[in-house]
Short mmCIF file of the N, C-alpha and C atoms (twelve columns), coordinates in Angstrom:
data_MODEL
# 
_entry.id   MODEL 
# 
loop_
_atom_site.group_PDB 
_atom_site.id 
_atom_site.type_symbol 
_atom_site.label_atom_id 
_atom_site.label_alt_id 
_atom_site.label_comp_id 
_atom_site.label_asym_id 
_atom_site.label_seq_id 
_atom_site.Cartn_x 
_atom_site.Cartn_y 
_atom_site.Cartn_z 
_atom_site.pdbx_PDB_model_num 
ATOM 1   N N  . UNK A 1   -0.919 130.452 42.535 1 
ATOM 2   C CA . UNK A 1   0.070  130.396 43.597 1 
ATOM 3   C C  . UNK A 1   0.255  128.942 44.013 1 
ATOM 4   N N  . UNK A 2   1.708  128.533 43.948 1 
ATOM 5   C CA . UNK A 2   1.841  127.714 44.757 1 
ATOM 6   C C  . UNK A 2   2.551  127.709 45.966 1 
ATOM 7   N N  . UNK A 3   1.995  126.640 47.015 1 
ATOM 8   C CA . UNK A 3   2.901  126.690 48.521 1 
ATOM 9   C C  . UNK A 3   3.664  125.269 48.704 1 
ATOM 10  N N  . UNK A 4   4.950  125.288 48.792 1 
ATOM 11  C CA . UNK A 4   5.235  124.314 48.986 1 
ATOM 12  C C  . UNK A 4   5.853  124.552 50.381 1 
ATOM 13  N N  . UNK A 5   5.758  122.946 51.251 1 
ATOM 14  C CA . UNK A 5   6.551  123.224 52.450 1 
ATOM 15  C C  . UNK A 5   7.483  122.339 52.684 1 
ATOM 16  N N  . UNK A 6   9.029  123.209 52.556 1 
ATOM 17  C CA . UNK A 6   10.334 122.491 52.137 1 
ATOM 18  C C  . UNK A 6   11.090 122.819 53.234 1 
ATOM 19  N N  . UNK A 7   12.673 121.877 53.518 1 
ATOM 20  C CA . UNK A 7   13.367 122.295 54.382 1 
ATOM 21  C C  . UNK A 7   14.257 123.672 53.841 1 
ATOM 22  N N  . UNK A 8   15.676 124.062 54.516 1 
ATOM 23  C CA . UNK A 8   16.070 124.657 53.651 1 
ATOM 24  C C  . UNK A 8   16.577 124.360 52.412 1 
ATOM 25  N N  . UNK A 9   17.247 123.154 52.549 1 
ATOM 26  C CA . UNK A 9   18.192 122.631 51.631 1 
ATOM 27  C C  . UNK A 9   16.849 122.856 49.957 1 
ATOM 28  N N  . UNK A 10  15.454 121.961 50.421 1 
ATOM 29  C CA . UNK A 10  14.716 122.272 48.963 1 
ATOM 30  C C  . UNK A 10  14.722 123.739 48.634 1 
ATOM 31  N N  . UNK A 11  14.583 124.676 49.914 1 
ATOM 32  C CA . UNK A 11  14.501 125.866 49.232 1 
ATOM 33  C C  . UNK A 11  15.876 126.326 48.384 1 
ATOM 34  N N  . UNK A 12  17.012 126.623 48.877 1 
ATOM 35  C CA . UNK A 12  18.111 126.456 48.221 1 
ATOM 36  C C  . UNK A 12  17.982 125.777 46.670 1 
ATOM 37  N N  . UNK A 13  17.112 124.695 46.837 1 
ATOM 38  C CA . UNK A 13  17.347 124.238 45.074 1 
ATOM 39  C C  . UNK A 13  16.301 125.327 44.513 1 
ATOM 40  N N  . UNK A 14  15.540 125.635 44.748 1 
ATOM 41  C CA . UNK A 14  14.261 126.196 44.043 1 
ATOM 42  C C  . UNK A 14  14.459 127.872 43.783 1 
ATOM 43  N N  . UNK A 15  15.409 128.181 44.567 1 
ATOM 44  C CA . UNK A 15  16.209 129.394 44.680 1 
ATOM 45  C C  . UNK A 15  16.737 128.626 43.060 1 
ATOM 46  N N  . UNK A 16  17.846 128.262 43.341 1 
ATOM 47  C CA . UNK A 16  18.495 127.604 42.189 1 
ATOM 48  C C  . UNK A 16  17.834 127.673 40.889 1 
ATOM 49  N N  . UNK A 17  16.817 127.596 40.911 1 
ATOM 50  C CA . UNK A 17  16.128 127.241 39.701 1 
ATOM 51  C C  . UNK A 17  15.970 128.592 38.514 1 
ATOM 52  N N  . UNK A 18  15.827 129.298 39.641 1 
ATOM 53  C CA . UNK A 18  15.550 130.953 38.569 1 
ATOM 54  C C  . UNK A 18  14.187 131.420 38.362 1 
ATOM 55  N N  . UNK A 19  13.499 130.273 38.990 1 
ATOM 56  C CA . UNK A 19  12.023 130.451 38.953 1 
ATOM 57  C C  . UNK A 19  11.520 131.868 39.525 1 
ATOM 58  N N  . UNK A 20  10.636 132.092 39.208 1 
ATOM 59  C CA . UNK A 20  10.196 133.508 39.967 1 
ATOM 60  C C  . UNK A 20  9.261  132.952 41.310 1 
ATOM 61  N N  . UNK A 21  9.921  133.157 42.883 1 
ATOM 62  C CA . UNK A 21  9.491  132.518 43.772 1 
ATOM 63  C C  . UNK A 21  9.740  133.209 45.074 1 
ATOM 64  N N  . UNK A 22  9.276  133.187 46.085 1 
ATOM 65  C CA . UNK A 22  9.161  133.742 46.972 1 
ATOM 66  C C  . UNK A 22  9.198  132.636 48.510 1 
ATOM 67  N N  . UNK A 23  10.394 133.222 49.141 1 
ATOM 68  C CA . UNK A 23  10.430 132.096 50.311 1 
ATOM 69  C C  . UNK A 23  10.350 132.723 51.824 1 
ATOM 70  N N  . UNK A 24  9.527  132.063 52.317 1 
ATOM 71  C CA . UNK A 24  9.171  132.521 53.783 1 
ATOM 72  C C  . UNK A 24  10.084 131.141 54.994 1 
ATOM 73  N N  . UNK A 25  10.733 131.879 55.956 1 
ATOM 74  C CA . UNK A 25  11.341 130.905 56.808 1 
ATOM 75  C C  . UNK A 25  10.289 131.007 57.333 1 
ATOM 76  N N  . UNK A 26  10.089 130.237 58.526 1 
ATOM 77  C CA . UNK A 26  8.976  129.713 59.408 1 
ATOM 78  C C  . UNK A 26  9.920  129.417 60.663 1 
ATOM 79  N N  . UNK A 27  10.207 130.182 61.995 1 
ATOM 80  C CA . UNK A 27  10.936 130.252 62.920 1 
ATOM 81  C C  . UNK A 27  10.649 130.046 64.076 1 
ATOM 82  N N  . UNK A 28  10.591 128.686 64.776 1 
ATOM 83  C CA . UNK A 28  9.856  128.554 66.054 1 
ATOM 84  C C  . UNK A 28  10.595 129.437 67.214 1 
ATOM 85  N N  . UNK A 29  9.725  129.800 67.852 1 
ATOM 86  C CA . UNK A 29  10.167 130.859 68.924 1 
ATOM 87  C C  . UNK A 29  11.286 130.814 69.865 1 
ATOM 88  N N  . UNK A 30  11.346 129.551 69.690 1 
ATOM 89  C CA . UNK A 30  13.121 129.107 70.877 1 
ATOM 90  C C  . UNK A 30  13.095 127.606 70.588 1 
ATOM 91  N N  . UNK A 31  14.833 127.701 70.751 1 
ATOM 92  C CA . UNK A 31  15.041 125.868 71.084 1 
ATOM 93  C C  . UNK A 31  13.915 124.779 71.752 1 
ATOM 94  N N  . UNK A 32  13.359 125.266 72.806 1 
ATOM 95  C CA . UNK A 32  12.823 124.690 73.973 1 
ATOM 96  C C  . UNK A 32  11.546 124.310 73.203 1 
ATOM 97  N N  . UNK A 33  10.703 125.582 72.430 1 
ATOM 98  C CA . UNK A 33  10.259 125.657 72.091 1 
ATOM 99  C C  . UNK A 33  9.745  124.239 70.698 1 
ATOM 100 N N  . UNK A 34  10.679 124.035 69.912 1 
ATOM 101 C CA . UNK A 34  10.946 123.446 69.007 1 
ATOM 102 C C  . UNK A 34  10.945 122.270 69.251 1 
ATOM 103 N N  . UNK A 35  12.039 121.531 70.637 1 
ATOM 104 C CA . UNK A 35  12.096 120.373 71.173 1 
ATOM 105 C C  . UNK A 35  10.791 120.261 71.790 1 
ATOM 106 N N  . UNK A 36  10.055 120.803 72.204 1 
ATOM 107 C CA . UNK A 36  8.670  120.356 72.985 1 
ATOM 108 C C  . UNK A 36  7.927  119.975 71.608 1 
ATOM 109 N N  . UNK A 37  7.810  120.344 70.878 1 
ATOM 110 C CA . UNK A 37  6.754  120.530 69.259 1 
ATOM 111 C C  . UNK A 37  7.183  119.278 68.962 1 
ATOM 112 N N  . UNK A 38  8.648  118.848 68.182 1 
ATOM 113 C CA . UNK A 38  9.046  117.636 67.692 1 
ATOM 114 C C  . UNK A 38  8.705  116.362 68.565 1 
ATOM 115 N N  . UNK A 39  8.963  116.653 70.124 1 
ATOM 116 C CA . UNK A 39  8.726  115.697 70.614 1 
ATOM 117 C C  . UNK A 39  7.785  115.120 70.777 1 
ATOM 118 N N  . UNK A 40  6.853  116.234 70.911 1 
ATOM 119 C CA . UNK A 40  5.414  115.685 71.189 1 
ATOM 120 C C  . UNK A 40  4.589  115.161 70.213 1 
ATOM 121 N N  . UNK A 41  5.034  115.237 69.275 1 
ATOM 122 C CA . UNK A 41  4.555  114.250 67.792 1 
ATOM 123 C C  . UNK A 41  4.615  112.838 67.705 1 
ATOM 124 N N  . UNK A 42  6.035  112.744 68.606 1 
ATOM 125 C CA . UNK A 42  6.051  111.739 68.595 1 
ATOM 126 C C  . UNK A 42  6.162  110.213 67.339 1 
ATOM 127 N N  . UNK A 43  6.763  111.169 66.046 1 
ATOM 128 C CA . UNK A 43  6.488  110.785 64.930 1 
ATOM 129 C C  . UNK A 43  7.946  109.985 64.439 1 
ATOM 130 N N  . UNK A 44  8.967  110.129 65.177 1 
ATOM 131 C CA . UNK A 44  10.426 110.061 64.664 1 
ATOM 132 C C  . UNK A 44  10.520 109.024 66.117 1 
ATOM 133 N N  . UNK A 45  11.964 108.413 65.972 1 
ATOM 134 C CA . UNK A 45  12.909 107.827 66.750 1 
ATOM 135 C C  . UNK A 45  13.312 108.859 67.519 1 
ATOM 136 N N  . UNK A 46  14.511 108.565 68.314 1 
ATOM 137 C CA . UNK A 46  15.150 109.273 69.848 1 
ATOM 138 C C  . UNK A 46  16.271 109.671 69.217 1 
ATOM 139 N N  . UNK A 47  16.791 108.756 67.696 1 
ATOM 140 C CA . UNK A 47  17.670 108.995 67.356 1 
ATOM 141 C C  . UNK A 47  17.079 109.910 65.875 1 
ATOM 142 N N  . UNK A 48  16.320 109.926 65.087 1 
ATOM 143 C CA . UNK A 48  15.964 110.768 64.553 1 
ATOM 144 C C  . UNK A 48  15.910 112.576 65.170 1 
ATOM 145 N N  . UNK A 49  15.240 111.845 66.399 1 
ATOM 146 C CA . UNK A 49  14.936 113.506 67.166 1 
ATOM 147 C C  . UNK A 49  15.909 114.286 67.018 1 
ATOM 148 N N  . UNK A 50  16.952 113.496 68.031 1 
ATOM 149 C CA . UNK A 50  18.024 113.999 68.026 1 
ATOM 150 C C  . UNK A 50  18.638 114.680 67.188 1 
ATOM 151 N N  . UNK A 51  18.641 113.850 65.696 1 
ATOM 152 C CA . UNK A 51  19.539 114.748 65.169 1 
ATOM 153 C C  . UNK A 51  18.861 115.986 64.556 1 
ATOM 154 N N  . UNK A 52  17.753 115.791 64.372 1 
ATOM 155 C CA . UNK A 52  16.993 117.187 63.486 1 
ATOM 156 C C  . UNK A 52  16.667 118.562 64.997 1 
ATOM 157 N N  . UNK A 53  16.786 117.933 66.210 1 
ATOM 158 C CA . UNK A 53  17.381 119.205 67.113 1 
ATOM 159 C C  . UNK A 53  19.028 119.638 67.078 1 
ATOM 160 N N  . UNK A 54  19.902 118.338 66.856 1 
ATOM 161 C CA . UNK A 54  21.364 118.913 66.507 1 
ATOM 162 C C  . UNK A 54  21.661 119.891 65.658 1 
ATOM 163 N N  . UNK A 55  20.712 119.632 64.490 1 
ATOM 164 C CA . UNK A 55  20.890 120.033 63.160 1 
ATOM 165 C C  . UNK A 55  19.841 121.577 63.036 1 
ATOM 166 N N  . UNK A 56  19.634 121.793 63.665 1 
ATOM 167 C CA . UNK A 56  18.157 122.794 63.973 1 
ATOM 168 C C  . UNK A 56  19.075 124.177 64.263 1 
ATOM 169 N N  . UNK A 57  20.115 124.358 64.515 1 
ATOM 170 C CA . UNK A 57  20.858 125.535 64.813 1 
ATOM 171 C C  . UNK A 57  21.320 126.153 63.695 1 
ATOM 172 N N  . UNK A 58  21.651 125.291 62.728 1 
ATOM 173 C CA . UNK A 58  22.285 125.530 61.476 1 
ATOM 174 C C  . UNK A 58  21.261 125.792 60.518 1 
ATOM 175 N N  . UNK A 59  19.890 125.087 60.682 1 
ATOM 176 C CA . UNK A 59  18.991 125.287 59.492 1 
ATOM 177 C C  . UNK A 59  18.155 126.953 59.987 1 
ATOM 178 N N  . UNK A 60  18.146 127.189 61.355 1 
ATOM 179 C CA . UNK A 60  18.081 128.790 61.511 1 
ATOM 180 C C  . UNK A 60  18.519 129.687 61.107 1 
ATOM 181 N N  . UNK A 61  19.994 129.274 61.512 1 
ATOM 182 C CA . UNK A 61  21.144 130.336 60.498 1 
ATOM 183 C C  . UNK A 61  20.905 130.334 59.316 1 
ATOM 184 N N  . UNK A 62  20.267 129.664 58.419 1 
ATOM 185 C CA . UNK A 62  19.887 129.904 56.705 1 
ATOM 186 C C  . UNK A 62  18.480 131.127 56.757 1 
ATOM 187 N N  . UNK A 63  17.829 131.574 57.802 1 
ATOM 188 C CA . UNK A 63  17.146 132.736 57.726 1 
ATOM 189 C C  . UNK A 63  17.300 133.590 56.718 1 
ATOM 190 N N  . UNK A 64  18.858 133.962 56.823 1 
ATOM 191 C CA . UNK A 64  18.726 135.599 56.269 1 
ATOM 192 C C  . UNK A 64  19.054 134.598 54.684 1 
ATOM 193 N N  . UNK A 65  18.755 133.938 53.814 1 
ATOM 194 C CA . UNK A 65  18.557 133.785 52.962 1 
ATOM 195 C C  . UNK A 65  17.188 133.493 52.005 1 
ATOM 196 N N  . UNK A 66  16.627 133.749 52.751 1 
ATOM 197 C CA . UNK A 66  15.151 133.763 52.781 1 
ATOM 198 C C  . UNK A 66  14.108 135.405 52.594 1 
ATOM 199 N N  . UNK A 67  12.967 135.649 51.994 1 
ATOM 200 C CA . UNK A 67  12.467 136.608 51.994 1 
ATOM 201 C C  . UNK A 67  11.968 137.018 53.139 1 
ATOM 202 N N  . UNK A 68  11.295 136.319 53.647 1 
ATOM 203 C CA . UNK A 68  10.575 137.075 54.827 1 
ATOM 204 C C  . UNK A 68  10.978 135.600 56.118 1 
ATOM 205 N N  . UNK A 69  10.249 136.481 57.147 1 
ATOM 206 C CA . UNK A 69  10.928 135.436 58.431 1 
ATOM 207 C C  . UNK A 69  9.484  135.594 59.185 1 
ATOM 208 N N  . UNK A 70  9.126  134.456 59.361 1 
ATOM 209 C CA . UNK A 70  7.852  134.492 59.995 1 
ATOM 210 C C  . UNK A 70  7.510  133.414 61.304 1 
ATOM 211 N N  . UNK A 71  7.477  134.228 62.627 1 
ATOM 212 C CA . UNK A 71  7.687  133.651 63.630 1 
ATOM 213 C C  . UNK A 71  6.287  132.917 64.182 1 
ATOM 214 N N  . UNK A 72  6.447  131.715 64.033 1 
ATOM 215 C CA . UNK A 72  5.677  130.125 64.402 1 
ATOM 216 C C  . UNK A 72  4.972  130.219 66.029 1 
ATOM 217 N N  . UNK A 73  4.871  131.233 66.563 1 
ATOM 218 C CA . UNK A 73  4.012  131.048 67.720 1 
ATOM 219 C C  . UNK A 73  3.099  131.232 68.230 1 
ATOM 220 N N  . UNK A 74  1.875  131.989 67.602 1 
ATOM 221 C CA . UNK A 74  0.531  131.903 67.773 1 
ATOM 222 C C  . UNK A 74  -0.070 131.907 66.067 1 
ATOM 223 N N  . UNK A 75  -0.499 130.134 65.878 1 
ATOM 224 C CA . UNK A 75  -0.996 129.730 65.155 1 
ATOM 225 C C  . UNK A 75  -2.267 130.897 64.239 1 
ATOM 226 N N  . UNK A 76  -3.183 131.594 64.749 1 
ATOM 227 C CA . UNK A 76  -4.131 132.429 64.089 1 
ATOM 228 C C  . UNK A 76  -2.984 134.025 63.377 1 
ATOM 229 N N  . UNK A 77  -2.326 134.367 64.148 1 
ATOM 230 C CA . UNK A 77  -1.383 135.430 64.274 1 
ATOM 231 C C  . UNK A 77  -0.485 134.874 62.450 1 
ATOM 232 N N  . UNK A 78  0.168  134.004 62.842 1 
ATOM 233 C CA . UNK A 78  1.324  133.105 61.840 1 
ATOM 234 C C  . UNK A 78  0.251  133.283 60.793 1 
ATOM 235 N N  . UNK A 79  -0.417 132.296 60.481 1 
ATOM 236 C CA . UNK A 79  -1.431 132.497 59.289 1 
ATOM 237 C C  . UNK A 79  -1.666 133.874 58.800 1 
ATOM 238 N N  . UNK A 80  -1.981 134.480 59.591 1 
ATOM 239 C CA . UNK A 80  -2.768 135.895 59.016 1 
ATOM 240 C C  . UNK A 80  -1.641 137.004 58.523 1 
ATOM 241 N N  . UNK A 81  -0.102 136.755 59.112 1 
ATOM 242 C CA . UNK A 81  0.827  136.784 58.651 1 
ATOM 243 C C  . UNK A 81  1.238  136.247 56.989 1 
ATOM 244 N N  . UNK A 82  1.442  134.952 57.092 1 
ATOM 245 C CA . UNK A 82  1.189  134.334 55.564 1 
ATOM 246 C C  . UNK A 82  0.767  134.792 54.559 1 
ATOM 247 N N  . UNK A 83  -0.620 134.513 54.575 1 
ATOM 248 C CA . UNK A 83  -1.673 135.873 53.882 1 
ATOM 249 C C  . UNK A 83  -1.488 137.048 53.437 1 
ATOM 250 N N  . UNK A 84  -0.933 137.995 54.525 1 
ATOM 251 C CA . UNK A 84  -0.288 138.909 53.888 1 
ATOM 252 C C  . UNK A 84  0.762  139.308 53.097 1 
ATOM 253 N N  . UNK A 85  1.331  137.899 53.030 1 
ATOM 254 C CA . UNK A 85  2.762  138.044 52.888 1 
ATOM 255 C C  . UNK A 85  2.570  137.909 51.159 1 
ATOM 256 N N  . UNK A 86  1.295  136.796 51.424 1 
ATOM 257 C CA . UNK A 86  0.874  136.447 49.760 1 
ATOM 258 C C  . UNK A 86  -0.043 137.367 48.949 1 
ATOM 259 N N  . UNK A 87  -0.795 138.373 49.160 1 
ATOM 260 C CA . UNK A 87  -1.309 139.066 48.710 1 
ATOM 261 C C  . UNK A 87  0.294  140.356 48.926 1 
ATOM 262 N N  . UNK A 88  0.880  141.219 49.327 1 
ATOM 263 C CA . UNK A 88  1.706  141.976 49.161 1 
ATOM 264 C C  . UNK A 88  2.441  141.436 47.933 1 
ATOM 265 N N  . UNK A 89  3.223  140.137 47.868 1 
ATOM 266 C CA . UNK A 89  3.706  139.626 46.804 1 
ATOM 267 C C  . UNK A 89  2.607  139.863 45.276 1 
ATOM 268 N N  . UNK A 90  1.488  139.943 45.601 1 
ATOM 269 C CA . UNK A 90  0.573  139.505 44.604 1 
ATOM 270 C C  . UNK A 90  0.576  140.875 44.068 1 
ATOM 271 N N  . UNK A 91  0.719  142.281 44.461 1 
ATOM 272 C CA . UNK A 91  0.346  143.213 44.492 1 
ATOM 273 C C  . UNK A 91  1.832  143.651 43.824 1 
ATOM 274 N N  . UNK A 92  3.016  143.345 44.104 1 
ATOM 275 C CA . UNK A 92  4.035  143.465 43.583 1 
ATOM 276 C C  . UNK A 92  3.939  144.291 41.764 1 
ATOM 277 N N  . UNK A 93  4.422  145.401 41.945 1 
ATOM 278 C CA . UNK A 93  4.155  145.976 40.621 1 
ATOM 279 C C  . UNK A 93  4.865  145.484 39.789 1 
ATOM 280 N N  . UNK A 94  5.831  144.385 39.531 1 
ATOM 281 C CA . UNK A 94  6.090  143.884 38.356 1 
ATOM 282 C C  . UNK A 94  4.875  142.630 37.650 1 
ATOM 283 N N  . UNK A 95  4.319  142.044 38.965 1 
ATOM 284 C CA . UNK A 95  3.716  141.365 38.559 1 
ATOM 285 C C  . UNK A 95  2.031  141.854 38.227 1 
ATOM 286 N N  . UNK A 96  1.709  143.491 38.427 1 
ATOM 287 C CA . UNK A 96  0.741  143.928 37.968 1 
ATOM 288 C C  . UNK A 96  0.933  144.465 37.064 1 
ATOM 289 N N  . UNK A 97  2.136  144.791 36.456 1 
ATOM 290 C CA . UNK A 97  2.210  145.700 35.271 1 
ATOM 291 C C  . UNK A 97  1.555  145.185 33.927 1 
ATOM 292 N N  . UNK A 98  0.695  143.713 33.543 1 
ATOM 293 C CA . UNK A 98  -0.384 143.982 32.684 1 
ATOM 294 C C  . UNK A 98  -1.458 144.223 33.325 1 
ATOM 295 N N  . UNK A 99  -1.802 144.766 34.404 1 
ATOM 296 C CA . UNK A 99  -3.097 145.243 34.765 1 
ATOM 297 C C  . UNK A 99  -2.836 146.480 34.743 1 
ATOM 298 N N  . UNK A 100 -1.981 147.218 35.153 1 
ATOM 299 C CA . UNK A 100 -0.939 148.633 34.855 1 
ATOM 300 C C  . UNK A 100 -1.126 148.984 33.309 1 
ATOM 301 N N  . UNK A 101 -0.638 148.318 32.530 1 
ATOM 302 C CA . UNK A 101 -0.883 148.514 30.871 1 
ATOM 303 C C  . UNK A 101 -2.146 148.663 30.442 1 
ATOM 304 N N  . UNK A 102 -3.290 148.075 31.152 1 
ATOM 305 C CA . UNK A 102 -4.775 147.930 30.414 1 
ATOM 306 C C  . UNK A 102 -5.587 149.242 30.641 1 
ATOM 307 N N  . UNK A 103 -5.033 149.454 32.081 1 
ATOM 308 C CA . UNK A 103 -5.622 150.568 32.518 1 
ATOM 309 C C  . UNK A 103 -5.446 151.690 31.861 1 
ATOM 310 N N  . UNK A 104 -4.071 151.752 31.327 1 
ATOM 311 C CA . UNK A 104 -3.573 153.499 31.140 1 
ATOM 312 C C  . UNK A 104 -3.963 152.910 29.552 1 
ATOM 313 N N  . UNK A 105 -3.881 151.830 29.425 1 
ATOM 314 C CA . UNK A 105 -4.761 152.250 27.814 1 
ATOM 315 C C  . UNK A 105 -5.720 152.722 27.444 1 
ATOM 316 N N  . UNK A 106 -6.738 153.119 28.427 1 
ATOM 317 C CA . UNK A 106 -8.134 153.389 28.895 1 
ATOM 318 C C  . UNK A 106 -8.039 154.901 28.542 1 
ATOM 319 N N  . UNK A 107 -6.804 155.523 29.168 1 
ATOM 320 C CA . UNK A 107 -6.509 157.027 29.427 1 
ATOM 321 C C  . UNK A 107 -6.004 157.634 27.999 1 
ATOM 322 N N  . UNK A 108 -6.506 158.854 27.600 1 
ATOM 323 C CA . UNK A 108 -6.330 159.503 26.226 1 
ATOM 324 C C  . UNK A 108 -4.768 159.981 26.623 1 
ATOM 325 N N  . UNK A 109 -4.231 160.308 25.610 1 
ATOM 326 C CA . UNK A 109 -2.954 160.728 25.368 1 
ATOM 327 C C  . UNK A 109 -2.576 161.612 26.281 1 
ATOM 328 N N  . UNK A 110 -1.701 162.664 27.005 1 
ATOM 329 C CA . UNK A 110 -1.199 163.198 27.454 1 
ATOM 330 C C  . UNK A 110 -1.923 164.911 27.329 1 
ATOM 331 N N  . UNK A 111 -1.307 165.003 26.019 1 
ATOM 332 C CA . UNK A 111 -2.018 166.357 25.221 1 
ATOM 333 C C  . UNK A 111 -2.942 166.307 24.912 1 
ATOM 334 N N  . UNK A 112 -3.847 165.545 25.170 1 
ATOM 335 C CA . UNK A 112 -5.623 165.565 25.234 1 
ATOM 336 C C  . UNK A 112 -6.481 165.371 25.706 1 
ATOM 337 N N  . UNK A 113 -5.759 165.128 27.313 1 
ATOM 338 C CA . UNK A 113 -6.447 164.358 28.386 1 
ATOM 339 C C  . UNK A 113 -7.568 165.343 28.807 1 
ATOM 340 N N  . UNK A 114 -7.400 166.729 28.495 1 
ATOM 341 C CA . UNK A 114 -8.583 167.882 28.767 1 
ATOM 342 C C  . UNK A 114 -9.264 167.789 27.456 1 
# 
């Protein structure tokens, strides 16, 4: 498994790709919410900020292009979320069907199973 953590636009390419992949949005709980987080990082300009809160309405609306939607507000909760999200995927019967094949090879024919 890999995790990469992309905006939408990378996901969009990786969609693109045809790869067999699985994308989780990551949705902070409100505007307010979001602007307190960015700000307090403190990692960007006033004018950086700015625009990635301008721009923050529109990269929400790309949700429903996404597999699952997983809401960013209690850190232990979010994770344990994740997790599941990656083992359900893992469990996915296309991607068990050679563990599916090994098994029933195990099993005698139909008409001789007694």
């Amino acid at each position: 498994d890999v995790i990469l953590e992309i905006d939408v636009q990378g996901a969009a390419s990786v969609r693109g790709t045809g790869l067999d992949s699985v994308s989780v949005f990551i949705i902070p709980p409100s505007f307010e919410v979001l602007r307190g987080r960015l700000g307090g990082r403190s990692t960007e300009s006033a004018e950086a900020l700015a625009l990635r809160l301008n721009n923050s309405r529109a990269e929400v609306e790309q949700y429903r292009e996404f597999d699952y939607v997983l809401l960013n507000d209690e850190l232990e909760r979010a994770a344990a979320q994740l997790a599941a999200i990656v083992y359900a995927e893992r469990a996915r019967r296309e991607r068990q069907e050679p563990l599916a094949q090994r098994v029933l090879a195990t099993f005698p024919p139909a008409s001789r199973a007694l």
